[in-house]
Amino acid sequence: MTKKYICPKCLQGKMEETEVLSRGEVYSFTEVHIAPAEFEHLAPYNVVLVQLSEAQVKVTTRILEPVQIGDVVELEKIENGAYVYKKIG
């Protein structure tokens, strides 16, 4: 059995919440055309991996508009537990 969450530096499972900026840059993305039933009303949409600014963290998000790697994005809302980002600038 392995631990689900560990620090990549110290290899410990002790975690704490830290505030980070909600802005970042598109690191990777894929456009979804045929979505699971619960999200089919949103299709097509992008599932995007965002490198957050000033943090060693990447988050998986949903963006409805077209994106490219390197686009600057920001958290717009949290909807049904999913992070929804939008392009800015």
PDB file of N, CA and C in Angstrom:
ATOM      1  N   MET A   1       0.848  -1.183   0.000  1.00  0.00           N
ATOM      2  CA  MET A   1       0.000   0.000   0.000  1.00  0.00           C
ATOM      3  C   MET A   1       0.894   1.247   0.000  1.00  0.00           C
ATOM      4  N   THR A   2       0.545   2.235  -0.833  1.00  0.00           N
ATOM      5  CA  THR A   2       1.310   3.471  -0.884  1.00  0.00           C
ATOM      6  C   THR A   2       0.461   4.619  -0.368  1.00  0.00           C
ATOM      7  N   LYS A   3       1.158   5.668   0.089  1.00  0.00           N
ATOM      8  CA  LYS A   3       0.451   6.864   0.534  1.00  0.00           C
ATOM      9  C   LYS A   3      -0.042   7.624  -0.681  1.00  0.00           C
ATOM     10  N   LYS A   4      -1.211   8.197  -0.537  1.00  0.00           N
ATOM     11  CA  LYS A   4      -1.791   8.941  -1.651  1.00  0.00           C
ATOM     12  C   LYS A   4      -1.115  10.291  -1.831  1.00  0.00           C
ATOM     13  N   TYR A   5      -0.801  10.975  -0.750  1.00  0.00           N
ATOM     14  CA  TYR A   5      -0.206  12.300  -0.830  1.00  0.00           C
ATOM     15  C   TYR A   5       1.095  12.326  -0.042  1.00  0.00           C
ATOM     16  N   ILE A   6       2.190  12.671  -0.722  1.00  0.00           N
ATOM     17  CA  ILE A   6       3.459  12.856  -0.029  1.00  0.00           C
ATOM     18  C   ILE A   6       4.188  14.051  -0.632  1.00  0.00           C
ATOM     19  N   CYS A   7       5.021  14.671   0.163  1.00  0.00           N
ATOM     20  CA  CYS A   7       5.843  15.788  -0.288  1.00  0.00           C
ATOM     21  C   CYS A   7       6.981  15.218  -1.141  1.00  0.00           C
ATOM     22  N   PRO A   8       7.190  15.762  -2.355  1.00  0.00           N
ATOM     23  CA  PRO A   8       8.264  15.242  -3.198  1.00  0.00           C
ATOM     24  C   PRO A   8       9.661  15.551  -2.660  1.00  0.00           C
ATOM     25  N   LYS A   9       9.772  16.526  -1.748  1.00  0.00           N
ATOM     26  CA  LYS A   9      11.085  16.880  -1.194  1.00  0.00           C
ATOM     27  C   LYS A   9      11.428  16.058   0.039  1.00  0.00           C
ATOM     28  N   CYS A  10      10.505  16.043   1.019  1.00  0.00           N
ATOM     29  CA  CYS A  10      10.810  15.365   2.289  1.00  0.00           C
ATOM     30  C   CYS A  10      10.223  13.959   2.377  1.00  0.00           C
ATOM     31  N   LEU A  11       9.364  13.595   1.408  1.00  0.00           N
ATOM     32  CA  LEU A  11       8.722  12.279   1.346  1.00  0.00           C
ATOM     33  C   LEU A  11       7.848  11.970   2.566  1.00  0.00           C
ATOM     34  N   GLN A  12       7.320  13.009   3.190  1.00  0.00           N
ATOM     35  CA  GLN A  12       6.421  12.848   4.329  1.00  0.00           C
ATOM     36  C   GLN A  12       4.982  13.079   3.883  1.00  0.00           C
ATOM     37  N   GLY A  13       4.036  12.498   4.611  1.00  0.00           N
ATOM     38  CA  GLY A  13       2.629  12.637   4.278  1.00  0.00           C
ATOM     39  C   GLY A  13       1.939  13.771   5.007  1.00  0.00           C
ATOM     40  N   LYS A  14       2.681  14.515   5.813  1.00  0.00           N
ATOM     41  CA  LYS A  14       2.086  15.620   6.564  1.00  0.00           C
ATOM     42  C   LYS A  14       1.897  16.814   5.635  1.00  0.00           C
ATOM     43  N   MET A  15       0.637  17.215   5.440  1.00  0.00           N
ATOM     44  CA  MET A  15       0.327  18.319   4.533  1.00  0.00           C
ATOM     45  C   MET A  15      -0.395  19.433   5.279  1.00  0.00           C
ATOM     46  N   GLU A  16      -0.302  20.638   4.739  1.00  0.00           N
ATOM     47  CA  GLU A  16      -1.055  21.767   5.281  1.00  0.00           C
ATOM     48  C   GLU A  16      -1.514  22.628   4.120  1.00  0.00           C
ATOM     49  N   GLU A  17      -2.641  23.295   4.325  1.00  0.00           N
ATOM     50  CA  GLU A  17      -3.178  24.169   3.288  1.00  0.00           C
ATOM     51  C   GLU A  17      -2.355  25.434   3.188  1.00  0.00           C
ATOM     52  N   THR A  18      -2.159  25.896   1.956  1.00  0.00           N
ATOM     53  CA  THR A  18      -1.431  27.125   1.689  1.00  0.00           C
ATOM     54  C   THR A  18      -2.183  27.898   0.623  1.00  0.00           C
ATOM     55  N   GLU A  19      -2.362  29.184   0.833  1.00  0.00           N
ATOM     56  CA  GLU A  19      -3.014  30.026  -0.178  1.00  0.00           C
ATOM     57  C   GLU A  19      -2.049  30.238  -1.333  1.00  0.00           C
ATOM     58  N   VAL A  20      -2.540  30.083  -2.557  1.00  0.00           N
ATOM     59  CA  VAL A  20      -1.750  30.361  -3.751  1.00  0.00           C
ATOM     60  C   VAL A  20      -2.575  31.243  -4.667  1.00  0.00           C
ATOM     61  N   LEU A  21      -1.897  31.925  -5.569  1.00  0.00           N
ATOM     62  CA  LEU A  21      -2.598  32.772  -6.520  1.00  0.00           C
ATOM     63  C   LEU A  21      -3.468  31.917  -7.433  1.00  0.00           C
ATOM     64  N   SER A  22      -4.565  32.472  -7.886  1.00  0.00           N
ATOM     65  CA  SER A  22      -5.483  31.729  -8.753  1.00  0.00           C
ATOM     66  C   SER A  22      -5.175  31.958 -10.227  1.00  0.00           C
ATOM     67  N   ARG A  23      -4.053  32.584 -10.504  1.00  0.00           N
ATOM     68  CA  ARG A  23      -3.642  32.875 -11.883  1.00  0.00           C
ATOM     69  C   ARG A  23      -2.493  31.948 -12.264  1.00  0.00           C
ATOM     70  N   GLY A  24      -2.449  31.580 -13.531  1.00  0.00           N
ATOM     71  CA  GLY A  24      -1.364  30.727 -13.984  1.00  0.00           C
ATOM     72  C   GLY A  24      -1.267  30.714 -15.493  1.00  0.00           C
ATOM     73  N   GLU A  25      -0.497  29.747 -15.997  1.00  0.00           N
ATOM     74  CA  GLU A  25      -0.234  29.637 -17.423  1.00  0.00           C
ATOM     75  C   GLU A  25      -0.592  28.231 -17.896  1.00  0.00           C
ATOM     76  N   VAL A  26      -1.195  28.145 -19.076  1.00  0.00           N
ATOM     77  CA  VAL A  26      -1.569  26.843 -19.637  1.00  0.00           C
ATOM     78  C   VAL A  26      -0.294  26.045 -19.906  1.00  0.00           C
ATOM     79  N   TYR A  27      -0.200  24.884 -19.272  1.00  0.00           N
ATOM     80  CA  TYR A  27       0.948  23.994 -19.411  1.00  0.00           C
ATOM     81  C   TYR A  27       0.670  22.927 -20.474  1.00  0.00           C
ATOM     82  N   SER A  28      -0.581  22.453 -20.497  1.00  0.00           N
ATOM     83  CA  SER A  28      -1.016  21.430 -21.444  1.00  0.00           C
ATOM     84  C   SER A  28      -2.540  21.465 -21.507  1.00  0.00           C
ATOM     85  N   PHE A  29      -3.111  20.941 -22.593  1.00  0.00           N
ATOM     86  CA  PHE A  29      -4.572  20.904 -22.686  1.00  0.00           C
ATOM     87  C   PHE A  29      -5.014  19.862 -23.695  1.00  0.00           C
ATOM     88  N   THR A  30      -6.278  19.493 -23.591  1.00  0.00           N
ATOM     89  CA  THR A  30      -6.917  18.648 -24.604  1.00  0.00           C
ATOM     90  C   THR A  30      -8.352  19.123 -24.767  1.00  0.00           C
ATOM     91  N   GLU A  31      -8.834  19.115 -25.987  1.00  0.00           N
ATOM     92  CA  GLU A  31     -10.206  19.547 -26.256  1.00  0.00           C
ATOM     93  C   GLU A  31     -11.119  18.321 -26.241  1.00  0.00           C
ATOM     94  N   VAL A  32     -12.173  18.396 -25.443  1.00  0.00           N
ATOM     95  CA  VAL A  32     -13.123  17.298 -25.296  1.00  0.00           C
ATOM     96  C   VAL A  32     -14.346  17.585 -26.160  1.00  0.00           C
ATOM     97  N   HIS A  33     -14.634  16.667 -27.095  1.00  0.00           N
ATOM     98  CA  HIS A  33     -15.809  16.820 -27.956  1.00  0.00           C
ATOM     99  C   HIS A  33     -16.926  15.868 -27.543  1.00  0.00           C
ATOM    100  N   ILE A  34     -16.553  14.679 -27.103  1.00  0.00           N
ATOM    101  CA  ILE A  34     -17.535  13.696 -26.648  1.00  0.00           C
ATOM    102  C   ILE A  34     -17.309  13.514 -25.148  1.00  0.00           C
ATOM    103  N   ALA A  35     -18.146  14.162 -24.366  1.00  0.00           N
ATOM    104  CA  ALA A  35     -17.967  14.231 -22.920  1.00  0.00           C
ATOM    105  C   ALA A  35     -18.788  13.163 -22.202  1.00  0.00           C
ATOM    106  N   PRO A  36     -18.417  12.860 -20.950  1.00  0.00           N
ATOM    107  CA  PRO A  36     -19.274  11.991 -20.137  1.00  0.00           C
ATOM    108  C   PRO A  36     -20.660  12.622 -20.012  1.00  0.00           C
ATOM    109  N   ALA A  37     -21.661  11.811 -19.751  1.00  0.00           N
ATOM    110  CA  ALA A  37     -23.052  12.271 -19.702  1.00  0.00           C
ATOM    111  C   ALA A  37     -23.243  13.507 -18.829  1.00  0.00           C
ATOM    112  N   GLU A  38     -22.573  13.553 -17.680  1.00  0.00           N
ATOM    113  CA  GLU A  38     -22.769  14.685 -16.767  1.00  0.00           C
ATOM    114  C   GLU A  38     -22.196  16.000 -17.295  1.00  0.00           C
ATOM    115  N   PHE A  39     -21.319  15.942 -18.299  1.00  0.00           N
ATOM    116  CA  PHE A  39     -20.711  17.152 -18.848  1.00  0.00           C
ATOM    117  C   PHE A  39     -21.031  17.368 -20.326  1.00  0.00           C
ATOM    118  N   GLU A  40     -21.894  16.532 -20.913  1.00  0.00           N
ATOM    119  CA  GLU A  40     -22.134  16.642 -22.348  1.00  0.00           C
ATOM    120  C   GLU A  40     -22.760  17.981 -22.745  1.00  0.00           C
ATOM    121  N   HIS A  41     -23.462  18.618 -21.817  1.00  0.00           N
ATOM    122  CA  HIS A  41     -24.052  19.926 -22.128  1.00  0.00           C
ATOM    123  C   HIS A  41     -22.980  21.014 -22.280  1.00  0.00           C
ATOM    124  N   LEU A  42     -21.753  20.754 -21.835  1.00  0.00           N
ATOM    125  CA  LEU A  42     -20.664  21.724 -21.937  1.00  0.00           C
ATOM    126  C   LEU A  42     -19.824  21.542 -23.196  1.00  0.00           C
ATOM    127  N   ALA A  43     -19.891  20.371 -23.820  1.00  0.00           N
ATOM    128  CA  ALA A  43     -19.007  20.042 -24.942  1.00  0.00           C
ATOM    129  C   ALA A  43     -19.270  20.946 -26.137  1.00  0.00           C
ATOM    130  N   PRO A  44     -18.249  21.333 -26.872  1.00  0.00           N
ATOM    131  CA  PRO A  44     -16.852  21.019 -26.602  1.00  0.00           C
ATOM    132  C   PRO A  44     -16.278  21.960 -25.533  1.00  0.00           C
ATOM    133  N   TYR A  45     -15.322  21.426 -24.766  1.00  0.00           N
ATOM    134  CA  TYR A  45     -14.624  22.219 -23.757  1.00  0.00           C
ATOM    135  C   TYR A  45     -13.202  21.701 -23.650  1.00  0.00           C
ATOM    136  N   ASN A  46     -12.364  22.464 -22.967  1.00  0.00           N
ATOM    137  CA  ASN A  46     -10.964  22.095 -22.790  1.00  0.00           C
ATOM    138  C   ASN A  46     -10.703  21.647 -21.366  1.00  0.00           C
ATOM    139  N   VAL A  47      -9.975  20.566 -21.230  1.00  0.00           N
ATOM    140  CA  VAL A  47      -9.426  20.160 -19.945  1.00  0.00           C
ATOM    141  C   VAL A  47      -7.984  20.635 -19.981  1.00  0.00           C
ATOM    142  N   VAL A  48      -7.622  21.466 -19.002  1.00  0.00           N
ATOM    143  CA  VAL A  48      -6.356  22.184 -19.058  1.00  0.00           C
ATOM    144  C   VAL A  48      -5.543  21.937 -17.793  1.00  0.00           C
ATOM    145  N   LEU A  49      -4.243  21.730 -17.976  1.00  0.00           N
ATOM    146  CA  LEU A  49      -3.305  21.650 -16.861  1.00  0.00           C
ATOM    147  C   LEU A  49      -2.668  23.024 -16.747  1.00  0.00           C
ATOM    148  N   VAL A  50      -2.855  23.677 -15.594  1.00  0.00           N
ATOM    149  CA  VAL A  50      -2.387  25.049 -15.377  1.00  0.00           C
ATOM    150  C   VAL A  50      -1.240  25.045 -14.370  1.00  0.00           C
ATOM    151  N   GLN A  51      -0.119  25.654 -14.759  1.00  0.00           N
ATOM    152  CA  GLN A  51       0.998  25.890 -13.836  1.00  0.00           C
ATOM    153  C   GLN A  51       0.685  27.188 -13.110  1.00  0.00           C
ATOM    154  N   LEU A  52       0.382  27.093 -11.811  1.00  0.00           N
ATOM    155  CA  LEU A  52       0.027  28.287 -11.056  1.00  0.00           C
ATOM    156  C   LEU A  52       1.234  29.203 -10.875  1.00  0.00           C
ATOM    157  N   SER A  53       0.985  30.510 -10.910  1.00  0.00           N
ATOM    158  CA  SER A  53       2.033  31.505 -10.688  1.00  0.00           C
ATOM    159  C   SER A  53       2.515  31.423  -9.252  1.00  0.00           C
ATOM    160  N   GLU A  54       3.804  31.629  -9.080  1.00  0.00           N
ATOM    161  CA  GLU A  54       4.425  31.690  -7.752  1.00  0.00           C
ATOM    162  C   GLU A  54       4.201  30.446  -6.909  1.00  0.00           C
ATOM    163  N   ALA A  55       3.995  29.287  -7.541  1.00  0.00           N
ATOM    164  CA  ALA A  55       3.804  28.042  -6.789  1.00  0.00           C
ATOM    165  C   ALA A  55       4.317  26.879  -7.623  1.00  0.00           C
ATOM    166  N   GLN A  56       4.797  25.864  -6.955  1.00  0.00           N
ATOM    167  CA  GLN A  56       5.248  24.652  -7.635  1.00  0.00           C
ATOM    168  C   GLN A  56       4.070  23.688  -7.767  1.00  0.00           C
ATOM    169  N   VAL A  57       2.949  24.207  -8.269  1.00  0.00           N
ATOM    170  CA  VAL A  57       1.712  23.440  -8.311  1.00  0.00           C
ATOM    171  C   VAL A  57       1.084  23.551  -9.696  1.00  0.00           C
ATOM    172  N   LYS A  58       0.577  22.427 -10.185  1.00  0.00           N
ATOM    173  CA  LYS A  58      -0.232  22.420 -11.399  1.00  0.00           C
ATOM    174  C   LYS A  58      -1.619  21.930 -11.015  1.00  0.00           C
ATOM    175  N   VAL A  59      -2.646  22.539 -11.580  1.00  0.00           N
ATOM    176  CA  VAL A  59      -4.022  22.117 -11.311  1.00  0.00           C
ATOM    177  C   VAL A  59      -4.710  21.772 -12.621  1.00  0.00           C
ATOM    178  N   THR A  60      -5.622  20.811 -12.553  1.00  0.00           N
ATOM    179  CA  THR A  60      -6.431  20.448 -13.705  1.00  0.00           C
ATOM    180  C   THR A  60      -7.715  21.251 -13.658  1.00  0.00           C
ATOM    181  N   THR A  61      -8.051  21.898 -14.762  1.00  0.00           N
ATOM    182  CA  THR A  61      -9.197  22.794 -14.801  1.00  0.00           C
ATOM    183  C   THR A  61     -10.018  22.557 -16.056  1.00  0.00           C
ATOM    184  N   ARG A  62     -11.148  23.233 -16.107  1.00  0.00           N
ATOM    185  CA  ARG A  62     -11.988  23.226 -17.304  1.00  0.00           C
ATOM    186  C   ARG A  62     -12.057  24.660 -17.830  1.00  0.00           C
ATOM    187  N   ILE A  63     -11.888  24.813 -19.129  1.00  0.00           N
ATOM    188  CA  ILE A  63     -12.000  26.116 -19.786  1.00  0.00           C
ATOM    189  C   ILE A  63     -12.870  25.927 -21.017  1.00  0.00           C
ATOM    190  N   LEU A  64     -13.887  26.756 -21.169  1.00  0.00           N
ATOM    191  CA  LEU A  64     -14.811  26.616 -22.296  1.00  0.00           C
ATOM    192  C   LEU A  64     -14.268  27.221 -23.586  1.00  0.00           C
ATOM    193  N   GLU A  65     -13.414  28.230 -23.483  1.00  0.00           N
ATOM    194  CA  GLU A  65     -12.911  28.903 -24.678  1.00  0.00           C
ATOM    195  C   GLU A  65     -11.627  28.232 -25.198  1.00  0.00           C
ATOM    196  N   PRO A  66     -11.287  28.448 -26.458  1.00  0.00           N
ATOM    197  CA  PRO A  66     -10.055  27.875 -27.005  1.00  0.00           C
ATOM    198  C   PRO A  66      -8.822  28.422 -26.282  1.00  0.00           C
ATOM    199  N   VAL A  67      -7.824  27.561 -26.067  1.00  0.00           N
ATOM    200  CA  VAL A  67      -6.587  27.968 -25.402  1.00  0.00           C
ATOM    201  C   VAL A  67      -5.387  27.434 -26.165  1.00  0.00           C
ATOM    202  N   GLN A  68      -4.236  27.991 -25.856  1.00  0.00           N
ATOM    203  CA  GLN A  68      -2.952  27.529 -26.374  1.00  0.00           C
ATOM    204  C   GLN A  68      -1.976  27.436 -25.206  1.00  0.00           C
ATOM    205  N   ILE A  69      -0.974  26.598 -25.336  1.00  0.00           N
ATOM    206  CA  ILE A  69       0.056  26.509 -24.305  1.00  0.00           C
ATOM    207  C   ILE A  69       0.687  27.884 -24.146  1.00  0.00           C
ATOM    208  N   GLY A  70       0.824  28.320 -22.902  1.00  0.00           N
ATOM    209  CA  GLY A  70       1.387  29.630 -22.604  1.00  0.00           C
ATOM    210  C   GLY A  70       0.357  30.705 -22.331  1.00  0.00           C
ATOM    211  N   ASP A  71      -0.924  30.469 -22.648  1.00  0.00           N
ATOM    212  CA  ASP A  71      -1.968  31.453 -22.348  1.00  0.00           C
ATOM    213  C   ASP A  71      -2.049  31.676 -20.844  1.00  0.00           C
ATOM    214  N   VAL A  72      -2.287  32.929 -20.452  1.00  0.00           N
ATOM    215  CA  VAL A  72      -2.478  33.262 -19.043  1.00  0.00           C
ATOM    216  C   VAL A  72      -3.957  33.083 -18.705  1.00  0.00           C
ATOM    217  N   VAL A  73      -4.222  32.366 -17.619  1.00  0.00           N
ATOM    218  CA  VAL A  73      -5.596  32.066 -17.210  1.00  0.00           C
ATOM    219  C   VAL A  73      -5.770  32.361 -15.728  1.00  0.00           C
ATOM    220  N   GLU A  74      -7.033  32.488 -15.316  1.00  0.00           N
ATOM    221  CA  GLU A  74      -7.335  32.798 -13.921  1.00  0.00           C
ATOM    222  C   GLU A  74      -8.613  32.077 -13.504  1.00  0.00           C
ATOM    223  N   LEU A  75      -8.669  31.692 -12.249  1.00  0.00           N
ATOM    224  CA  LEU A  75      -9.856  31.024 -11.720  1.00  0.00           C
ATOM    225  C   LEU A  75     -11.062  31.940 -11.847  1.00  0.00           C
ATOM    226  N   GLU A  76     -12.116  31.423 -12.474  1.00  0.00           N
ATOM    227  CA  GLU A  76     -13.363  32.179 -12.612  1.00  0.00           C
ATOM    228  C   GLU A  76     -14.357  31.770 -11.529  1.00  0.00           C
ATOM    229  N   LYS A  77     -14.479  30.442 -11.295  1.00  0.00           N
ATOM    230  CA  LYS A  77     -15.420  29.942 -10.300  1.00  0.00           C
ATOM    231  C   LYS A  77     -15.123  28.478 -10.012  1.00  0.00           C
ATOM    232  N   ILE A  78     -15.737  27.988  -8.952  1.00  0.00           N
ATOM    233  CA  ILE A  78     -15.716  26.566  -8.643  1.00  0.00           C
ATOM    234  C   ILE A  78     -17.148  26.094  -8.801  1.00  0.00           C
ATOM    235  N   GLU A  79     -17.357  25.134  -9.711  1.00  0.00           N
ATOM    236  CA  GLU A  79     -18.697  24.686 -10.056  1.00  0.00           C
ATOM    237  C   GLU A  79     -18.798  23.175  -9.855  1.00  0.00           C
ATOM    238  N   ASN A  80     -19.625  22.770  -8.912  1.00  0.00           N
ATOM    239  CA  ASN A  80     -19.789  21.348  -8.594  1.00  0.00           C
ATOM    240  C   ASN A  80     -18.454  20.676  -8.298  1.00  0.00           C
ATOM    241  N   GLY A  81     -17.586  21.382  -7.573  1.00  0.00           N
ATOM    242  CA  GLY A  81     -16.289  20.839  -7.193  1.00  0.00           C
ATOM    243  C   GLY A  81     -15.219  20.926  -8.265  1.00  0.00           C
ATOM    244  N   ALA A  82     -15.549  21.464  -9.449  1.00  0.00           N
ATOM    245  CA  ALA A  82     -14.584  21.579 -10.540  1.00  0.00           C
ATOM    246  C   ALA A  82     -14.099  23.018 -10.648  1.00  0.00           C
ATOM    247  N   TYR A  83     -12.791  23.186 -10.852  1.00  0.00           N
ATOM    248  CA  TYR A  83     -12.221  24.515 -11.072  1.00  0.00           C
ATOM    249  C   TYR A  83     -12.493  24.914 -12.509  1.00  0.00           C
ATOM    250  N   VAL A  84     -13.087  26.100 -12.703  1.00  0.00           N
ATOM    251  CA  VAL A  84     -13.368  26.621 -14.028  1.00  0.00           C
ATOM    252  C   VAL A  84     -12.540  27.889 -14.187  1.00  0.00           C
ATOM    253  N   TYR A  85     -11.632  27.873 -15.151  1.00  0.00           N
ATOM    254  CA  TYR A  85     -10.756  29.003 -15.404  1.00  0.00           C
ATOM    255  C   TYR A  85     -11.196  29.734 -16.668  1.00  0.00           C
ATOM    256  N   LYS A  86     -10.652  30.951 -16.861  1.00  0.00           N
ATOM    257  CA  LYS A  86     -10.905  31.727 -18.068  1.00  0.00           C
ATOM    258  C   LYS A  86      -9.598  32.378 -18.505  1.00  0.00           C
ATOM    259  N   LYS A  87      -9.500  32.639 -19.803  1.00  0.00           N
ATOM    260  CA  LYS A  87      -8.325  33.344 -20.323  1.00  0.00           C
ATOM    261  C   LYS A  87      -8.415  34.801 -19.893  1.00  0.00           C
ATOM    262  N   ILE A  88      -7.257  35.399 -19.629  1.00  0.00           N
ATOM    263  CA  ILE A  88      -7.219  36.824 -19.295  1.00  0.00           C
ATOM    264  C   ILE A  88      -6.183  37.502 -20.174  1.00  0.00           C
ATOM    265  N   GLY A  89      -6.335  38.808 -20.272  1.00  0.00           N
ATOM    266  CA  GLY A  89      -5.351  39.597 -21.004  1.00  0.00           C
ATOM    267  C   GLY A  89      -5.549  39.733 -22.442  1.00  0.00           C
TER     268      GLY A  89
END
